C-alpha cells in the first residue's frame, strides 16, 4: 500500500533533504560538514520527523539515511534516542509497508535497542515484540525483513537473559 502525503509534508521533506545535500556537498553555509549535521540533534530530529510522514518515498529515504548514520556513527545513537527515534521507528513497523521500509526500520531499531535496557523498555511500550512477531508472520517471503526482525528479537532476548542472571544472582545472595 503506497501512502500519499499532503503538499506541505512533501515540501518539508524535500527542503530537509536539500539542506542535508547542501551540507554534504559543502554548498551550505560551511559551518558544519554533512556528517556533523546528520549526527547532530537537528539533523537527526529532521530525519525522525520525516519518518512520521505519509509519503512512502520520503520515509524510505529518511530511513536509509538514519540507518547509515546509526550504523556508522556510534555517537549518533544517544542523540537519536533523545529525539525519540525508537518511538518513531516502532510506528513505522506496520506490516502493510513495503519490505524495504520494514527492513531499514528494524535495522535502525537494532542499533538503538541493542545493549540498552531503557530503549528496549520504550520499544516494548509500543508492543515491540508483537510488532516483530507480526513482521515475521506476514513477511516469510522477504528474508531481509526476517533477518532484521530477528536481530531485534535477539537484542531483546539477550537483555532478558542478562536481567534474569542478575536477578538470580541477587536472589542467591539474599538467603
PDB file of C-alpha atoms in Angstrom:
ATOM      1  CA  UNK A   1       0.000   0.000   0.000  1.00  0.00           C
ATOM      2  CA  UNK A   2       1.542   3.300  -1.067  1.00  0.00           C
ATOM      3  CA  UNK A   3       0.732   6.184   1.183  1.00  0.00           C
ATOM      4  CA  UNK A   4       0.360   9.713  -0.101  1.00  0.00           C
ATOM      5  CA  UNK A   5       1.427  12.868   1.613  1.00  0.00           C
ATOM      6  CA  UNK A   6      -0.030  16.289   1.608  1.00  0.00           C
ATOM      7  CA  UNK A   7       1.805  19.045  -0.209  1.00  0.00           C
ATOM      8  CA  UNK A   8       3.253  20.571   2.991  1.00  0.00           C
ATOM      9  CA  UNK A   9       4.774  17.256   4.128  1.00  0.00           C
ATOM     10  CA  UNK A  10       6.476  16.783   0.777  1.00  0.00           C
ATOM     11  CA  UNK A  11       7.841  20.352   0.807  1.00  0.00           C
ATOM     12  CA  UNK A  12       9.198  19.915   4.349  1.00  0.00           C
ATOM     13  CA  UNK A  13      10.854  16.634   3.391  1.00  0.00           C
ATOM     14  CA  UNK A  14      12.350  17.968   0.183  1.00  0.00           C
ATOM     15  CA  UNK A  15      13.624  21.038   1.992  1.00  0.00           C
ATOM     16  CA  UNK A  16      15.257  18.851   4.629  1.00  0.00           C
ATOM     17  CA  UNK A  17      16.915  16.611   2.066  1.00  0.00           C
ATOM     18  CA  UNK A  18      18.044  19.678   0.147  1.00  0.00           C
ATOM     19  CA  UNK A  19      19.591  21.043   3.329  1.00  0.00           C
ATOM     20  CA  UNK A  20      21.310  17.735   4.005  1.00  0.00           C
ATOM     21  CA  UNK A  21      22.509  17.509   0.418  1.00  0.00           C
ATOM     22  CA  UNK A  22      23.912  21.033   0.521  1.00  0.00           C
ATOM     23  CA  UNK A  23      25.773  20.296   3.721  1.00  0.00           C
ATOM     24  CA  UNK A  24      27.158  17.049   2.316  1.00  0.00           C
ATOM     25  CA  UNK A  25      28.386  18.751  -0.836  1.00  0.00           C
ATOM     26  CA  UNK A  26      29.806  21.727   1.049  1.00  0.00           C
ATOM     27  CA  UNK A  27      27.466  24.192  -0.681  1.00  0.00           C
ATOM     28  CA  UNK A  28      25.787  25.264   2.571  1.00  0.00           C
ATOM     29  CA  UNK A  29      26.993  27.904   4.988  1.00  0.00           C
ATOM     30  CA  UNK A  30      30.190  25.957   5.610  1.00  0.00           C
ATOM     31  CA  UNK A  31      29.743  25.929   9.381  1.00  0.00           C
ATOM     32  CA  UNK A  32      29.383  22.129   9.572  1.00  0.00           C
ATOM     33  CA  UNK A  33      30.056  19.223   7.318  1.00  0.00           C
ATOM     34  CA  UNK A  34      27.226  16.949   6.200  1.00  0.00           C
ATOM     35  CA  UNK A  35      28.416  14.286   8.609  1.00  0.00           C
ATOM     36  CA  UNK A  36      28.304  16.707  11.506  1.00  0.00           C
ATOM     37  CA  UNK A  37      24.835  17.877  10.538  1.00  0.00           C
ATOM     38  CA  UNK A  38      23.434  14.363  10.233  1.00  0.00           C
ATOM     39  CA  UNK A  39      24.876  13.193  13.525  1.00  0.00           C
ATOM     40  CA  UNK A  40      23.750  16.254  15.459  1.00  0.00           C
ATOM     41  CA  UNK A  41      20.410  16.738  17.099  1.00  0.00           C
ATOM     42  CA  UNK A  42      18.854  18.973  14.446  1.00  0.00           C
ATOM     43  CA  UNK A  43      19.713  16.598  11.589  1.00  0.00           C
ATOM     44  CA  UNK A  44      18.520  13.503  13.413  1.00  0.00           C
ATOM     45  CA  UNK A  45      15.378  15.273  14.562  1.00  0.00           C
ATOM     46  CA  UNK A  46      14.612  16.144  10.934  1.00  0.00           C
ATOM     47  CA  UNK A  47      15.046  12.519   9.889  1.00  0.00           C
ATOM     48  CA  UNK A  48      12.881  11.236  12.744  1.00  0.00           C
ATOM     49  CA  UNK A  49      10.163  13.772  11.926  1.00  0.00           C
ATOM     50  CA  UNK A  50      10.124  12.616   8.315  1.00  0.00           C
ATOM     51  CA  UNK A  51       9.505   9.035   9.471  1.00  0.00           C
ATOM     52  CA  UNK A  52       6.080  10.161  10.597  1.00  0.00           C
ATOM     53  CA  UNK A  53       5.115  11.393   7.134  1.00  0.00           C
ATOM     54  CA  UNK A  54       2.712   9.614   4.844  1.00  0.00           C
ATOM     55  CA  UNK A  55       4.813   9.673   1.665  1.00  0.00           C
ATOM     56  CA  UNK A  56       6.466   6.251   1.461  1.00  0.00           C
ATOM     57  CA  UNK A  57       9.358   7.594  -0.658  1.00  0.00           C
ATOM     58  CA  UNK A  58      10.201  10.231   1.933  1.00  0.00           C
ATOM     59  CA  UNK A  59      10.009   7.642   4.726  1.00  0.00           C
ATOM     60  CA  UNK A  60      12.229   5.251   2.768  1.00  0.00           C
ATOM     61  CA  UNK A  61      14.854   7.906   2.072  1.00  0.00           C
ATOM     62  CA  UNK A  62      14.797   9.068   5.694  1.00  0.00           C
ATOM     63  CA  UNK A  63      15.207   5.501   6.916  1.00  0.00           C
ATOM     64  CA  UNK A  64      18.132   4.907   4.590  1.00  0.00           C
ATOM     65  CA  UNK A  65      19.955   7.966   5.888  1.00  0.00           C
ATOM     66  CA  UNK A  66      19.066   7.214   9.523  1.00  0.00           C
ATOM     67  CA  UNK A  67      20.202   3.594   9.317  1.00  0.00           C
ATOM     68  CA  UNK A  68      23.517   4.630   7.740  1.00  0.00           C
ATOM     69  CA  UNK A  69      24.124   7.254  10.412  1.00  0.00           C
ATOM     70  CA  UNK A  70      23.252   4.891  13.288  1.00  0.00           C
ATOM     71  CA  UNK A  71      25.383   2.103  11.853  1.00  0.00           C
ATOM     72  CA  UNK A  72      28.454   4.214  11.161  1.00  0.00           C
ATOM     73  CA  UNK A  73      28.452   6.830  13.916  1.00  0.00           C
ATOM     74  CA  UNK A  74      28.068   5.338  17.387  1.00  0.00           C
ATOM     75  CA  UNK A  75      27.878   8.820  18.873  1.00  0.00           C
ATOM     76  CA  UNK A  76      24.659   9.489  16.948  1.00  0.00           C
ATOM     77  CA  UNK A  77      22.776   6.750  18.775  1.00  0.00           C
ATOM     78  CA  UNK A  78      22.387   8.661  22.027  1.00  0.00           C
ATOM     79  CA  UNK A  79      21.175  11.700  20.128  1.00  0.00           C
ATOM     80  CA  UNK A  80      18.712   9.610  18.114  1.00  0.00           C
ATOM     81  CA  UNK A  81      17.322   8.222  21.358  1.00  0.00           C
ATOM     82  CA  UNK A  82      16.994  11.766  22.669  1.00  0.00           C
ATOM     83  CA  UNK A  83      14.853  12.809  19.673  1.00  0.00           C
ATOM     84  CA  UNK A  84      12.505   9.816  20.136  1.00  0.00           C
ATOM     85  CA  UNK A  85      13.770   7.728  17.210  1.00  0.00           C
ATOM     86  CA  UNK A  86      12.740   4.476  18.913  1.00  0.00           C
ATOM     87  CA  UNK A  87       9.098   5.555  19.098  1.00  0.00           C
ATOM     88  CA  UNK A  88       9.110   6.800  15.508  1.00  0.00           C
ATOM     89  CA  UNK A  89      10.710   3.597  14.234  1.00  0.00           C
ATOM     90  CA  UNK A  90       8.242   1.438  16.150  1.00  0.00           C
ATOM     91  CA  UNK A  91       5.500   3.396  14.409  1.00  0.00           C
ATOM     92  CA  UNK A  92       6.995   2.525  11.020  1.00  0.00           C
ATOM     93  CA  UNK A  93       6.837  -1.233  11.700  1.00  0.00           C
ATOM     94  CA  UNK A  94       3.376  -1.555  10.179  1.00  0.00           C
ATOM     95  CA  UNK A  95       3.275  -4.840   8.278  1.00  0.00           C
ATOM     96  CA  UNK A  96       1.451  -3.210   5.366  1.00  0.00           C
ATOM     97  CA  UNK A  97       4.506  -1.157   4.478  1.00  0.00           C
ATOM     98  CA  UNK A  98       6.932  -2.221   1.746  1.00  0.00           C
ATOM     99  CA  UNK A  99       9.654  -4.713   2.754  1.00  0.00           C
ATOM    100  CA  UNK A 100      12.446  -2.192   2.113  1.00  0.00           C
ATOM    101  CA  UNK A 101      10.898   0.217   4.633  1.00  0.00           C
ATOM    102  CA  UNK A 102      10.442  -2.528   7.221  1.00  0.00           C
ATOM    103  CA  UNK A 103      13.990  -3.803   6.788  1.00  0.00           C
ATOM    104  CA  UNK A 104      15.551  -0.367   7.249  1.00  0.00           C
ATOM    105  CA  UNK A 105      13.301   0.424  10.214  1.00  0.00           C
ATOM    106  CA  UNK A 106      14.146  -2.826  12.006  1.00  0.00           C
ATOM    107  CA  UNK A 107      17.884  -2.443  11.321  1.00  0.00           C
ATOM    108  CA  UNK A 108      17.774   1.100  12.664  1.00  0.00           C
ATOM    109  CA  UNK A 109      15.897  -0.084  15.746  1.00  0.00           C
ATOM    110  CA  UNK A 110      18.526  -2.733  16.355  1.00  0.00           C
ATOM    111  CA  UNK A 111      21.213  -0.052  16.668  1.00  0.00           C
ATOM    112  CA  UNK A 112      19.093   1.739  19.263  1.00  0.00           C
ATOM    113  CA  UNK A 113      17.923  -1.182  21.405  1.00  0.00           C
ATOM    114  CA  UNK A 114      20.999  -3.418  21.366  1.00  0.00           C
ATOM    115  CA  UNK A 115      22.552  -3.366  24.849  1.00  0.00           C
ATOM    116  CA  UNK A 116      20.229  -0.585  26.020  1.00  0.00           C
ATOM    117  CA  UNK A 117      17.586  -1.731  28.503  1.00  0.00           C
ATOM    118  CA  UNK A 118      15.917   1.679  28.673  1.00  0.00           C
ATOM    119  CA  UNK A 119      15.369   1.808  24.895  1.00  0.00           C
ATOM    120  CA  UNK A 120      14.176  -1.779  24.953  1.00  0.00           C
ATOM    121  CA  UNK A 121      11.570  -0.841  27.554  1.00  0.00           C
ATOM    122  CA  UNK A 122      10.482   2.075  25.381  1.00  0.00           C
ATOM    123  CA  UNK A 123      10.224  -0.239  22.383  1.00  0.00           C
ATOM    124  CA  UNK A 124       8.141  -2.693  24.416  1.00  0.00           C
ATOM    125  CA  UNK A 125       5.786   0.151  25.371  1.00  0.00           C
ATOM    126  CA  UNK A 126       4.869   0.166  21.664  1.00  0.00           C
ATOM    127  CA  UNK A 127       4.343  -3.618  21.709  1.00  0.00           C
ATOM    128  CA  UNK A 128       7.724  -4.121  20.075  1.00  0.00           C
ATOM    129  CA  UNK A 129       7.884  -7.896  20.442  1.00  0.00           C
ATOM    130  CA  UNK A 130       4.402  -8.277  18.950  1.00  0.00           C
ATOM    131  CA  UNK A 131       5.335  -5.975  16.044  1.00  0.00           C
ATOM    132  CA  UNK A 132       8.429  -8.060  15.292  1.00  0.00           C
ATOM    133  CA  UNK A 133       6.496 -11.323  15.517  1.00  0.00           C
ATOM    134  CA  UNK A 134       3.851  -9.938  13.173  1.00  0.00           C
ATOM    135  CA  UNK A 135       6.524  -8.989  10.636  1.00  0.00           C
ATOM    136  CA  UNK A 136       7.926 -12.495  10.773  1.00  0.00           C
ATOM    137  CA  UNK A 137       4.478 -13.971  10.182  1.00  0.00           C
ATOM    138  CA  UNK A 138       3.493 -11.663   7.337  1.00  0.00           C
ATOM    139  CA  UNK A 139       6.823 -11.413   5.504  1.00  0.00           C
ATOM    140  CA  UNK A 140       8.032 -15.001   5.343  1.00  0.00           C
ATOM    141  CA  UNK A 141       8.994 -14.494   1.690  1.00  0.00           C
ATOM    142  CA  UNK A 142      11.185 -11.491   2.490  1.00  0.00           C
ATOM    143  CA  UNK A 143      14.434 -12.730   4.067  1.00  0.00           C
ATOM    144  CA  UNK A 144      15.768  -9.221   4.684  1.00  0.00           C
ATOM    145  CA  UNK A 145      12.729  -8.315   6.784  1.00  0.00           C
ATOM    146  CA  UNK A 146      13.031 -11.612   8.664  1.00  0.00           C
ATOM    147  CA  UNK A 147      16.735 -11.077   9.340  1.00  0.00           C
ATOM    148  CA  UNK A 148      16.261  -7.511  10.573  1.00  0.00           C
ATOM    149  CA  UNK A 149      13.374  -8.534  12.842  1.00  0.00           C
ATOM    150  CA  UNK A 150      15.429 -11.458  14.180  1.00  0.00           C
ATOM    151  CA  UNK A 151      18.304  -9.107  15.053  1.00  0.00           C
ATOM    152  CA  UNK A 152      15.946  -7.001  17.152  1.00  0.00           C
ATOM    153  CA  UNK A 153      14.489 -10.085  18.817  1.00  0.00           C
ATOM    154  CA  UNK A 154      17.995 -11.341  19.644  1.00  0.00           C
ATOM    155  CA  UNK A 155      18.871  -8.000  21.218  1.00  0.00           C
ATOM    156  CA  UNK A 156      15.732  -8.175  23.352  1.00  0.00           C
ATOM    157  CA  UNK A 157      16.351 -11.816  24.320  1.00  0.00           C
ATOM    158  CA  UNK A 158      19.986 -11.145  25.219  1.00  0.00           C
ATOM    159  CA  UNK A 159      18.921  -8.358  27.531  1.00  0.00           C
ATOM    160  CA  UNK A 160      16.249 -10.528  29.169  1.00  0.00           C
ATOM    161  CA  UNK A 161      18.822 -13.267  29.796  1.00  0.00           C
ATOM    162  CA  UNK A 162      21.219 -10.781  31.375  1.00  0.00           C
ATOM    163  CA  UNK A 163      18.423  -9.414  33.574  1.00  0.00           C
ATOM    164  CA  UNK A 164      17.438 -12.939  34.617  1.00  0.00           C
ATOM    165  CA  UNK A 165      21.051 -13.725  35.556  1.00  0.00           C
ATOM    166  CA  UNK A 166      21.324 -10.543  37.617  1.00  0.00           C
ATOM    167  CA  UNK A 167      18.047 -11.275  39.364  1.00  0.00           C
ATOM    168  CA  UNK A 168      19.083 -14.862  40.021  1.00  0.00           C
ATOM    169  CA  UNK A 169      22.418 -13.743  41.443  1.00  0.00           C
ATOM    170  CA  UNK A 170      20.716 -11.186  43.681  1.00  0.00           C
ATOM    171  CA  UNK A 171      18.203 -13.761  44.917  1.00  0.00           C
ATOM    172  CA  UNK A 172      21.069 -16.133  45.658  1.00  0.00           C
ATOM    173  CA  UNK A 173      22.756 -13.526  47.864  1.00  0.00           C
ATOM    174  CA  UNK A 174      19.585 -12.635  49.727  1.00  0.00           C
ATOM    175  CA  UNK A 175      19.433 -16.006  51.534  1.00  0.00           C
TER     176      UNK A 175
END
